[in-house]
């Protein structure tokens, strides 16, 4: 626990350039832990962007090779005043550890490293071959790892990837994630007048860049959550009836979910689609922030000359990121009012990915978790994204086994992020059981 606390204290916020030295420090923490545990070829790989950490133990000839993936970077912790205890001062409270990154993903990455280290310490060897590839820019959409996987597929050769960066569907319910949504994330830049202008002097003649942003955003999605981007839904695949039936058997109370997890008076989203389909198998569009104009105390009569809107779409099978970007660009141009120039600046993208639940590496993961948690493992999809999973499939021909030990109320990306201490222990036990099962024929 002390070691994990030390890890969580490092503010490895990949989105903030001023934290680059801290991100680097977190990569050293991961590197040193793996090297001390007995992993070989431990290296901090710095080509561009934040470093990758690699290490391996390949002394089980004839046994499968797993590629353990995780990320040591975290989301920015703000709004700081909503945290009960400060995000970078981890504390134990009610059986949980609270800190930014406790569940996403430092705590879960720690589970993965500790499981391997424990086996090496206790047995002097692993029952299988294990590589680690850990990145430091997952949360900011960095593409350094993508370049690395494309350039060095042979050095990452594996039978399956192993990822602890997702959540269980409910406490005590072992869960495997077999689908992730993809993402297109970017900014809409609007330029109007040459500078901010007096709204009395120029109102009626000068375009307003902030209003233009609002008009564009309003045109992209209707009140019922339908995205109004022509062609966007063309490639969307309906989930199979069999998969929908597995979702319908999950223990779930929509009102409780809405009241306790979401905390809103009603649901948003496409009313004609069931909730899990909306969350896991339908594309969505969200605005994350709009910058521009005057937001201080009191009044200032100004026509904003520029605005920046952060926006993302979640993608589902079989949508193609490049095609979605082109569709979005056309929709932005069509929605922009007269007198402004509106452009889309792409920051990151990744396609959706799916894993076959019948794959033997997935099946063994289900058995390992079942053994530790005492309940039958369920298969779900996740609305979030882990961008590299698609490339593991494409370049390494490796299915990703997504064994997550987070809980639905862990507040990832939000104030008061936490990780259950019991799940840290059960996670370690599940992984050790998994290593042994994978090693068996
Ligand atoms: N750990 C999450 C993915 C996740 C989200 C798993 C929700 C389970 C439930 C991951 O670190 C993440 O947040 N990814 C980003 C990627 C994006 C910035 C490219 C995401 O989904 O927003
Ligand atoms: Zn994560």
Coordinates of C-alpha atoms in Angstrom, one line a residue, residues 65 111-112 131 221-222 251 283 307 327 348 353 366 378-379 415:
X65 CA 3.1 -15.0 -24.2
X111 CA -2.3 -4.8 -9.5
X112 CA -0.9 -6.2 -12.8
X131 CA 5.9 -8.7 -21.6
X221 CA -27.4 16.9 -32.1
X222 CA -31.1 17.1 -31.4
X251 CA -28.5 -7.2 -12.5
X283 CA -22.3 6.5 -31.4
X307 CA -14.1 30.6 -29.8
X327 CA -18.6 13.9 -42.1
X348 CA -7.0 12.1 -31.5
X353 CA -13.0 -2.7 -30.9
X366 CA -13.5 -15.7 -16.9
X378 CA -20.4 -11.6 -17.0
X379 CA -19.4 -10.2 -20.4
X415 CA -13.5 14.3 -8.3

